[in-house]
Amino acid sequence: MVLTVTVFAESAASGQVSSGAAAQHPQEYRHYEGPPVTLMALLQEAAEKNPDLIALRQQIDVIRQRPVQERGLNPPMAEAQVWQWPINSINPANTNMYMFMVSQELPGRGKRALRAAVANKDIALAENDVTVRARQIVNEIKQAYATLFIARKAIDVHLESVDLLRQIADISQAKYTTGRISQQDVLKPVAELSKLHADIIMFDEQANLAAARLNILLDRAPETPIGPLVEPREEMLIPATADLQRIALEKHPELKRAHLEIERADAELAVARRDFKPDFSVQGGYMLTPRMTDAWMGSIAITWPKAPWSKGKIDARIAEQSAAVEAAKARARAMENGVRLAVQEAYVRAKAAQERASLLRTTILPQSQQTLEVSRVAYQTDRVDFQALIDNERMLLDARLDYFRALSDFSQAMADLERAIGSDLPAGTTAAATAQETQR
C-alpha cells in the first residue's frame, strides 16, 4: 500500500491555499500593499495629523486669551437713582432729586499683573502638555511598529518552516514507500503543518491589531493597508545609564511640567498674599434737582482686608496656597525618582535584548541550523527517528523567532528609553552590532 500525503501551505495574508509545490517559495505570497514604510515617515505624519496633538495645540490658543483678561479691568457700572419721590404721586417729575452715576472698581496695585502671571503659567503648562503627548505618541508608534514587525516576521519564518516540513514530508513519503517507517511517521509532518498554520493565524491577528493602532495614531481608517516595513538592524547601546539619567533630568517634559506646577503654585501664593492690599472703587455722577441748583457728586471707597472678620479668610487662602507649593515640590521630587527608574528599567531591557540578539546570531542560530542539517541527513539514513528531526526543526524555528523578538524587544526598549529621557536620543547612543547587516 502506498500512502500519498499532500502538504498545504496557507497564506494568512491572502487567505488562499496553495499546494506543496508553491510552498517552495513562501515569501512570494507575503505581499503588503503600498510602498516600503519607514518609522521616521510615520512619526512625521503623526506629528502633523494626530488628532490629540491638534486638539492640544488648539487648546493653547484658548488659554492664550487669559492673561489679557486678567490684566483688564471689570466693566464700569452706570446707575440712576430717584430721590424723594412723594408717596402720594405716581409722576416721577414730582421728585426732588435725580442722580446719575458711573462707578469703576480698581484692584489693588500689582494684583492684575500677578493674576496675569498665573495665566501665563497656564500657557506654559499647556505648551508642555503638547510636548508630553507628542513623546507619548512617538512611543506608541514605535511600540506598534515593533509589534507589527515581529508579527510579520514571525509569519515569514513560519511560512519558511512550511517549506522545510514539506521537504521532510517528501523524505518520510519516500521512506514509507520502501517500508522503512510506519504510516504514523508520515502523518506527523501534516500535524506539524497544522500547528504552524494555527500560529500563523495568531501572528496575523497580532499584525492586524498593530496595524490598526498605527493607523489610528496617524488619523487613518483602522483598516488602511500598511506597506512593507523597513527592518531594524541589530544594534548596541553605548552610553552608561548615569549619563542617560542626567539627560532625562534636564529634558524630560513631564519633569519640566512638575517644575512649572511649582512656579504656578508660587504665583498663586503671591496672588493670595496680595489680597491683604486694599481694592478701590471710584464713583462720579451728576445730581439733578428740579427745585434747587444741580450739582456734581463723587465718591471713593477702599476695602479693609485686615478687618478681624475677613482676615481669617485671607490667611486660610494663603495657607492653602503654601500647602499647594509644598505638594508641587513633593510631586517634582517623586517625578525625578520615577524618571530615574524608568531610564534604568528601559536601559536594562535594552541591554538584555542586545545580548540575547548577539548570542542567538553568533551561537544558537548557527548551532541550531547545523543540528537540523545533521539530523536531516541522519534521518534519511535511519540513524535518528522522526521525533528527533522534528524537535530540531522546532529548535531552529524557535531560535529564528527569538532572534527577531530580541531585535523587536531592543527597539521597544529603546522607544521606552527615549520616552523616559523625554527627547530624542543623542547621536551616538547606538551603533551597529555588526559591520554588515545580518539577514535571516
Short mmCIF file of C-alpha atoms in Angstrom, two decimals:
data_model
loop_
_atom_site.label_atom_id
_atom_site.label_comp_id
_atom_site.label_asym_id
_atom_site.label_seq_id
_atom_site.Cartn_x
_atom_site.Cartn_y
_atom_site.Cartn_z
CA MET A 1 0.00 0.00 0.00
CA VAL A 2 1.26 3.49 -0.88
CA LEU A 3 0.16 6.44 1.26
CA THR A 4 0.08 9.78 -0.54
CA VAL A 5 0.41 12.89 1.62
CA THR A 6 -0.33 16.32 0.20
CA VAL A 7 1.17 19.19 2.14
CA PHE A 8 -0.68 22.50 2.11
CA ALA A 9 0.71 25.94 2.89
CA GLU A 10 -1.80 28.62 3.77
CA SER A 11 -1.10 32.29 3.41
CA ALA A 12 -2.53 34.18 6.37
CA ALA A 13 -2.30 37.40 4.44
CA SER A 14 -4.34 36.36 1.38
CA GLY A 15 -6.44 33.61 2.92
CA GLN A 16 -5.68 31.36 -0.11
CA VAL A 17 -4.41 27.80 -0.01
CA SER A 18 -1.54 26.70 -2.23
CA SER A 19 -0.17 23.26 -2.87
CA GLY A 20 3.11 21.97 -1.50
CA ALA A 21 4.90 22.93 -4.70
CA ALA A 22 4.05 26.58 -4.15
CA ALA A 23 5.45 26.40 -0.64
CA GLN A 24 8.94 26.20 -2.05
CA HIS A 25 8.91 30.00 -2.27
CA PRO A 26 6.67 31.13 0.60
CA GLN A 27 7.98 34.70 0.57
CA GLU A 28 6.29 35.24 -2.80
CA TYR A 29 2.80 35.22 -1.31
CA ARG A 30 3.56 37.52 1.62
CA HIS A 31 2.77 40.78 -0.12
CA TYR A 32 1.77 44.05 1.56
CA GLU A 33 0.18 46.86 -0.40
CA GLY A 34 1.90 50.19 -0.72
CA PRO A 35 5.50 51.43 -0.72
CA PRO A 36 8.01 50.48 1.99
CA VAL A 37 7.24 52.21 5.28
CA THR A 38 9.92 53.79 7.45
CA LEU A 39 9.49 54.60 11.11
CA MET A 40 10.63 58.19 10.58
CA ALA A 41 7.93 58.78 7.94
CA LEU A 42 5.25 57.51 10.33
CA LEU A 43 6.50 59.79 13.11
CA GLN A 44 6.44 62.83 10.83
CA GLU A 45 2.92 62.03 9.66
CA ALA A 46 1.73 61.61 13.24
CA ALA A 47 3.17 64.99 14.26
CA GLU A 48 1.05 66.63 11.55
CA LYS A 49 -2.16 64.60 11.70
CA ASN A 50 -2.62 63.08 15.15
CA PRO A 51 -5.96 64.42 16.47
CA ASP A 52 -4.79 64.51 20.10
CA LEU A 53 -1.91 66.82 19.21
CA ILE A 54 -4.15 69.01 17.07
CA ALA A 55 -6.65 69.35 19.94
CA LEU A 56 -3.91 70.25 22.43
CA ARG A 57 -2.46 72.88 20.09
CA GLN A 58 -5.88 74.43 19.66
CA GLN A 59 -6.34 74.44 23.43
CA ILE A 60 -3.22 76.58 23.72
CA ASP A 61 -4.89 79.22 21.55
CA VAL A 62 -7.79 79.22 24.02
CA ILE A 63 -5.57 79.67 27.07
CA ARG A 64 -3.51 82.43 25.43
CA GLN A 65 -6.50 84.76 25.80
CA ARG A 66 -6.49 84.58 29.60
CA PRO A 67 -3.59 86.92 30.50
CA VAL A 68 -5.27 89.79 28.63
CA GLN A 69 -8.45 89.15 30.59
CA GLU A 70 -6.61 89.16 33.91
CA ARG A 71 -4.83 92.45 33.13
CA GLY A 72 -8.09 94.20 32.17
CA LEU A 73 -10.47 96.00 34.48
CA ASN A 74 -14.01 94.92 35.17
CA PRO A 75 -16.58 96.93 33.17
CA PRO A 76 -17.82 100.18 34.76
CA MET A 77 -21.33 100.37 36.14
CA ALA A 78 -23.84 103.11 35.28
CA GLU A 79 -26.51 103.85 37.83
CA ALA A 80 -29.57 106.11 38.07
CA GLN A 81 -31.48 106.96 41.24
CA VAL A 82 -34.60 108.86 42.05
CA TRP A 83 -34.72 110.61 45.44
CA GLN A 84 -37.68 111.88 47.45
CA TRP A 85 -40.44 110.58 45.22
CA PRO A 86 -43.65 111.56 47.06
CA ILE A 87 -45.71 108.66 48.21
CA ASN A 88 -48.91 110.35 47.08
CA SER A 89 -47.74 110.77 43.48
CA ILE A 90 -47.04 108.41 40.62
CA ASN A 91 -45.44 111.09 38.47
CA PRO A 92 -41.61 110.91 38.60
CA ALA A 93 -41.49 114.59 37.65
CA ASN A 94 -42.68 115.43 41.16
CA THR A 95 -39.49 114.09 42.76
CA ASN A 96 -36.92 116.45 44.26
CA MET A 97 -33.71 114.81 43.00
CA TYR A 98 -32.31 112.60 40.21
CA MET A 99 -28.85 111.09 40.49
CA PHE A 100 -26.86 109.69 37.53
CA MET A 101 -23.60 107.95 38.47
CA VAL A 102 -20.79 105.87 36.96
CA SER A 103 -18.57 103.65 39.16
CA GLN A 104 -15.39 101.70 38.49
CA GLU A 105 -13.69 99.08 40.63
CA LEU A 106 -9.88 99.27 40.80
CA PRO A 107 -7.95 96.24 42.13
CA GLY A 108 -5.02 96.98 44.41
CA ARG A 109 -1.65 97.74 42.89
CA GLY A 110 0.02 94.70 41.30
CA LYS A 111 -2.94 92.35 41.65
CA ARG A 112 -3.79 92.26 37.94
CA ALA A 113 -0.16 91.63 36.98
CA LEU A 114 0.06 88.72 39.44
CA ARG A 115 -3.13 87.15 38.12
CA ALA A 116 -1.80 87.52 34.56
CA ALA A 117 1.39 85.76 35.70
CA VAL A 118 -0.71 82.78 36.83
CA ALA A 119 -2.42 82.74 33.42
CA ASN A 120 0.98 82.79 31.69
CA LYS A 121 1.99 79.72 33.69
CA ASP A 122 -1.17 78.02 32.41
CA ILE A 123 0.00 78.76 28.86
CA ALA A 124 3.41 77.25 29.59
CA LEU A 125 1.74 74.16 31.07
CA ALA A 126 -0.49 73.78 28.00
CA GLU A 127 2.52 74.07 25.67
CA ASN A 128 4.36 71.49 27.75
CA ASP A 129 1.36 69.17 27.57
CA VAL A 130 1.74 69.15 23.78
CA THR A 131 5.35 68.03 24.20
CA VAL A 132 4.39 65.35 26.73
CA ARG A 133 1.67 63.95 24.48
CA ALA A 134 3.94 64.11 21.44
CA ARG A 135 6.53 61.97 23.26
CA GLN A 136 3.79 59.51 24.25
CA ILE A 137 2.63 59.26 20.63
CA VAL A 138 6.20 58.70 19.44
CA ASN A 139 6.49 55.87 21.95
CA GLU A 140 3.13 54.35 20.95
CA ILE A 141 4.06 54.45 17.26
CA LYS A 142 7.44 52.84 17.87
CA GLN A 143 5.88 50.13 20.04
CA ALA A 144 3.19 49.39 17.43
CA TYR A 145 5.80 49.43 14.64
CA ALA A 146 7.96 46.92 16.52
CA THR A 147 4.93 44.71 17.25
CA LEU A 148 3.90 44.79 13.59
CA PHE A 149 7.44 43.95 12.50
CA ILE A 150 7.81 40.92 14.76
CA ALA A 151 4.34 39.63 13.86
CA ARG A 152 5.04 39.86 10.12
CA LYS A 153 8.50 38.39 10.55
CA ALA A 154 7.06 35.52 12.60
CA ILE A 155 4.63 34.77 9.76
CA ASP A 156 7.51 34.74 7.26
CA VAL A 157 9.57 32.42 9.46
CA HIS A 158 6.63 30.06 9.88
CA LEU A 159 5.97 30.01 6.14
CA GLU A 160 9.61 29.14 5.52
CA SER A 161 9.22 26.33 8.06
CA VAL A 162 6.27 25.11 5.97
CA ASP A 163 8.71 24.65 3.08
CA LEU A 164 11.10 22.77 5.36
CA LEU A 165 8.35 20.49 6.64
CA ARG A 166 7.29 19.81 3.07
CA GLN A 167 10.77 18.56 2.35
CA ILE A 168 10.67 16.40 5.48
CA ALA A 169 7.29 15.06 4.37
CA ASP A 170 8.79 14.11 1.00
CA ILE A 171 11.58 12.25 2.77
CA SER A 172 9.04 10.48 5.01
CA GLN A 173 6.94 9.54 1.99
CA ALA A 174 9.97 8.00 0.29
CA LYS A 175 10.93 6.07 3.43
CA TYR A 176 7.37 4.84 3.91
CA THR A 177 7.27 3.64 0.31
CA THR A 178 10.29 1.44 0.98
CA GLY A 179 8.81 0.20 4.26
CA ARG A 180 11.42 1.82 6.49
CA ILE A 181 8.95 3.79 8.67
CA SER A 182 5.37 3.49 9.77
CA GLN A 183 2.34 5.38 8.50
CA GLN A 184 2.32 7.36 11.75
CA ASP A 185 5.66 8.97 10.91
CA VAL A 186 4.33 10.05 7.54
CA LEU A 187 1.36 11.80 9.13
CA LYS A 188 3.38 13.68 11.74
CA PRO A 189 4.58 16.41 9.32
CA VAL A 190 0.93 17.12 8.49
CA ALA A 191 0.17 17.63 12.18
CA GLU A 192 3.17 19.93 12.48
CA LEU A 193 1.96 21.91 9.48
CA SER A 194 -1.45 22.34 11.12
CA LYS A 195 0.26 23.73 14.20
CA LEU A 196 2.27 26.15 12.05
CA HIS A 197 -0.92 27.37 10.36
CA ALA A 198 -2.54 27.95 13.78
CA ASP A 199 0.48 30.02 14.81
CA ILE A 200 0.27 31.99 11.56
CA ILE A 201 -3.36 32.88 12.30
CA MET A 202 -2.33 34.12 15.76
CA PHE A 203 0.54 36.23 14.39
CA ASP A 204 -1.69 37.57 11.63
CA GLU A 205 -4.12 38.75 14.32
CA GLN A 206 -1.29 40.50 16.14
CA ALA A 207 -0.16 42.15 12.91
CA ASN A 208 -3.66 43.40 12.09
CA LEU A 209 -4.14 44.82 15.59
CA ALA A 210 -0.76 46.59 15.48
CA ALA A 211 -1.56 48.00 12.03
CA ALA A 212 -4.91 49.29 13.31
CA ARG A 213 -3.18 51.03 16.25
CA LEU A 214 -0.71 52.66 13.87
CA ASN A 215 -3.48 53.86 11.57
CA ILE A 216 -5.49 55.39 14.42
CA LEU A 217 -2.40 57.23 15.69
CA LEU A 218 -1.98 58.61 12.16
CA ASP A 219 -5.67 59.58 11.94
CA ARG A 220 -6.35 56.98 9.24
CA ALA A 221 -9.09 54.41 8.92
CA PRO A 222 -8.10 51.34 11.02
CA GLU A 223 -8.19 49.02 8.00
CA THR A 224 -5.82 51.15 5.86
CA PRO A 225 -3.10 48.89 4.39
CA ILE A 226 0.47 49.42 5.61
CA GLY A 227 3.22 48.58 3.16
CA PRO A 228 6.37 46.55 3.79
CA LEU A 229 8.34 47.65 6.85
CA VAL A 230 11.99 48.60 6.88
CA GLU A 231 13.51 46.04 9.23
CA PRO A 232 15.56 47.15 12.26
CA ARG A 233 19.25 46.39 12.48
CA GLU A 234 20.94 44.65 15.35
CA GLU A 235 22.41 47.47 17.43
CA MET A 236 24.33 48.09 20.64
CA LEU A 237 23.54 50.63 23.35
CA ILE A 238 26.65 52.65 24.15
CA PRO A 239 26.17 55.32 26.90
CA ALA A 240 26.15 54.46 30.60
CA THR A 241 22.86 54.64 32.47
CA ALA A 242 24.11 57.52 34.64
CA ASP A 243 24.64 59.69 31.54
CA LEU A 244 21.14 58.91 30.28
CA GLN A 245 19.62 59.71 33.67
CA ARG A 246 21.36 63.08 33.68
CA ILE A 247 19.93 63.88 30.24
CA ALA A 248 16.48 62.79 31.40
CA LEU A 249 16.55 65.11 34.43
CA GLU A 250 17.44 68.00 32.11
CA LYS A 251 14.98 67.37 29.28
CA HIS A 252 12.04 65.24 30.41
CA PRO A 253 8.84 67.22 29.61
CA GLU A 254 6.83 65.70 32.47
CA LEU A 255 9.55 66.71 34.90
CA LYS A 256 9.51 70.17 33.35
CA ARG A 257 5.76 70.20 33.88
CA ALA A 258 6.27 69.39 37.55
CA HIS A 259 8.58 72.42 37.88
CA LEU A 260 6.05 74.59 36.03
CA GLU A 261 3.41 73.48 38.53
CA ILE A 262 5.70 74.67 41.33
CA GLU A 263 6.06 78.04 39.62
CA ARG A 264 2.31 78.29 39.12
CA ALA A 265 1.68 77.45 42.77
CA ASP A 266 4.18 80.16 43.75
CA ALA A 267 2.32 82.62 41.51
CA GLU A 268 -0.99 81.67 43.13
CA LEU A 269 0.59 82.18 46.56
CA ALA A 270 1.75 85.65 45.53
CA VAL A 271 -1.83 86.47 44.44
CA ALA A 272 -3.18 85.25 47.80
CA ARG A 273 -0.70 87.37 49.75
CA ARG A 274 -1.54 90.40 47.65
CA ASP A 275 -5.15 90.08 48.83
CA PHE A 276 -4.07 91.89 52.00
CA LYS A 277 -3.68 95.00 49.85
CA PRO A 278 -6.90 97.03 49.61
CA ASP A 279 -9.03 97.39 46.49
CA PHE A 280 -10.63 100.68 45.45
CA SER A 281 -13.84 101.85 43.89
CA VAL A 282 -14.37 105.31 42.42
CA GLN A 283 -17.73 106.85 41.59
CA GLY A 284 -18.78 110.06 39.91
CA GLY A 285 -22.08 111.47 38.76
CA TYR A 286 -24.47 114.33 38.29
CA MET A 287 -27.26 115.28 40.67
CA LEU A 288 -30.31 116.88 39.05
CA THR A 289 -32.54 118.84 41.48
CA PRO A 290 -35.53 120.48 39.76
CA ARG A 291 -36.23 122.80 42.71
CA MET A 292 -32.61 123.60 43.60
CA THR A 293 -29.24 124.05 41.96
CA ASP A 294 -27.84 120.96 40.18
CA ALA A 295 -24.54 119.56 41.43
CA TRP A 296 -21.72 117.14 40.67
CA MET A 297 -21.03 114.29 43.02
CA GLY A 298 -18.21 111.84 43.56
CA SER A 299 -17.07 109.16 46.00
CA ILE A 300 -14.19 106.80 46.61
CA ALA A 301 -14.26 103.53 48.54
CA ILE A 302 -11.49 101.32 49.86
CA THR A 303 -11.65 97.77 51.19
CA TRP A 304 -10.30 96.79 54.61
CA PRO A 305 -8.80 93.30 54.05
CA LYS A 306 -7.34 93.05 57.55
CA ALA A 307 -10.68 93.52 59.25
CA PRO A 308 -10.93 90.94 62.06
CA TRP A 309 -13.94 89.27 60.42
CA SER A 310 -12.27 88.95 56.97
CA LYS A 311 -8.58 88.47 57.78
CA GLY A 312 -9.06 84.80 58.62
CA LYS A 313 -10.37 84.07 55.13
CA ILE A 314 -7.25 85.53 53.50
CA ASP A 315 -4.99 83.73 55.99
CA ALA A 316 -6.68 80.44 55.12
CA ARG A 317 -6.19 81.03 51.40
CA ILE A 318 -2.50 81.82 51.94
CA ALA A 319 -2.13 78.61 53.98
CA GLU A 320 -3.87 76.68 51.21
CA GLN A 321 -1.57 78.01 48.51
CA SER A 322 1.52 77.44 50.70
CA ALA A 323 0.49 73.80 51.07
CA ALA A 324 -0.05 73.63 47.30
CA VAL A 325 3.52 74.83 46.76
CA GLU A 326 4.92 72.13 49.06
CA ALA A 327 2.75 69.49 47.39
CA ALA A 328 4.01 70.54 43.96
CA LYS A 329 7.62 70.31 45.19
CA ALA A 330 6.97 66.83 46.58
CA ARG A 331 5.45 65.74 43.24
CA ALA A 332 8.53 67.05 41.43
CA ARG A 333 10.83 65.02 43.71
CA ALA A 334 8.71 61.92 43.16
CA MET A 335 8.75 62.56 39.40
CA GLU A 336 12.56 62.73 39.43
CA ASN A 337 12.73 59.32 41.10
CA GLY A 338 10.20 57.95 38.63
CA VAL A 339 12.22 59.26 35.69
CA ARG A 340 15.43 57.72 37.04
CA LEU A 341 13.69 54.37 37.50
CA ALA A 342 12.11 54.46 34.01
CA VAL A 343 15.52 55.17 32.45
CA GLN A 344 17.15 52.34 34.40
CA GLU A 345 14.42 49.82 33.55
CA ALA A 346 14.48 50.64 29.83
CA TYR A 347 18.30 50.56 29.87
CA VAL A 348 18.37 47.10 31.48
CA ARG A 349 15.78 45.77 29.00
CA ALA A 350 17.71 47.17 26.03
CA LYS A 351 20.99 45.66 27.23
CA ALA A 352 19.35 42.26 27.81
CA ALA A 353 17.75 42.29 24.36
CA GLN A 354 21.07 43.31 22.82
CA GLU A 355 22.87 40.43 24.50
CA ARG A 356 20.14 37.93 23.51
CA ALA A 357 20.31 39.00 19.88
CA SER A 358 24.09 38.69 19.84
CA LEU A 359 24.03 35.25 21.47
CA LEU A 360 21.35 33.99 19.09
CA ARG A 361 23.11 35.32 15.98
CA THR A 362 26.61 34.14 16.87
CA THR A 363 25.92 30.87 18.67
CA ILE A 364 22.40 29.47 18.93
CA LEU A 365 21.25 30.05 15.35
CA PRO A 366 24.35 28.51 13.68
CA GLN A 367 24.24 25.57 16.09
CA SER A 368 20.51 25.01 15.53
CA GLN A 369 20.97 25.18 11.76
CA GLN A 370 23.86 22.75 11.87
CA THR A 371 21.99 20.38 14.20
CA LEU A 372 18.99 20.31 11.88
CA GLU A 373 21.12 19.63 8.81
CA VAL A 374 22.91 16.77 10.56
CA SER A 375 19.67 15.25 11.84
CA ARG A 376 18.03 15.54 8.41
CA VAL A 377 20.88 13.61 6.80
CA ALA A 378 20.80 11.11 9.68
CA TYR A 379 17.02 10.69 9.28
CA GLN A 380 17.46 9.83 5.61
CA THR A 381 19.88 7.07 6.61
CA ASP A 382 17.72 5.87 9.56
CA ARG A 383 20.22 6.94 12.21
CA VAL A 384 17.72 9.19 14.07
CA ASP A 385 13.98 8.90 14.43
CA PHE A 386 11.41 11.32 13.14
CA GLN A 387 10.72 12.89 16.55
CA ALA A 388 14.36 13.96 16.90
CA LEU A 389 14.21 15.58 13.45
CA ILE A 390 11.00 17.46 14.34
CA ASP A 391 12.47 18.60 17.66
CA ASN A 392 15.49 20.00 15.85
CA GLU A 393 13.23 21.74 13.32
CA ARG A 394 11.28 23.31 16.18
CA MET A 395 14.53 24.37 17.83
CA LEU A 396 15.60 26.22 14.68
CA LEU A 397 12.16 27.81 14.32
CA ASP A 398 12.23 29.00 17.93
CA ALA A 399 15.79 30.30 17.57
CA ARG A 400 14.91 32.32 14.48
CA LEU A 401 11.81 33.73 16.14
CA ASP A 402 13.77 34.51 19.30
CA TYR A 403 16.33 36.43 17.27
CA PHE A 404 13.73 38.66 15.67
CA ARG A 405 11.94 39.01 19.02
CA ALA A 406 15.21 40.18 20.51
CA LEU A 407 15.51 42.81 17.77
CA SER A 408 11.91 43.86 18.43
CA ASP A 409 12.45 43.90 22.20
CA PHE A 410 15.52 46.10 21.71
CA SER A 411 13.52 48.52 19.56
CA GLN A 412 10.72 48.66 22.11
CA ALA A 413 13.14 49.13 25.00
CA MET A 414 14.86 51.95 23.11
CA ALA A 415 11.46 53.55 22.50
CA ASP A 416 10.75 53.36 26.23
CA LEU A 417 14.21 54.73 26.97
CA GLU A 418 13.55 57.64 24.64
CA ARG A 419 10.26 58.31 26.39
CA ALA A 420 11.92 58.05 29.81
CA ILE A 421 14.51 60.62 28.72
CA GLY A 422 11.80 62.82 27.23
CA SER A 423 13.56 63.66 23.97
CA ASP A 424 15.28 62.06 21.01
CA LEU A 425 18.32 60.05 22.00
CA PRO A 426 21.63 61.83 21.43
CA ALA A 427 23.67 60.97 18.35
CA GLY A 428 25.97 58.03 19.00
CA THR A 429 23.65 56.38 21.54
CA THR A 430 23.57 53.20 19.46
CA ALA A 431 25.92 51.56 16.97
CA ALA A 432 25.53 48.67 14.55
CA ALA A 433 26.35 45.36 16.21
CA THR A 434 27.95 44.01 13.04
CA ALA A 435 29.75 45.69 10.21
CA GLN A 436 27.28 44.17 7.79
CA GLU A 437 23.55 43.84 8.49
CA THR A 438 22.62 40.26 9.27
CA GLN A 439 19.87 38.83 7.12
CA ARG A 440 17.99 35.72 8.17
#
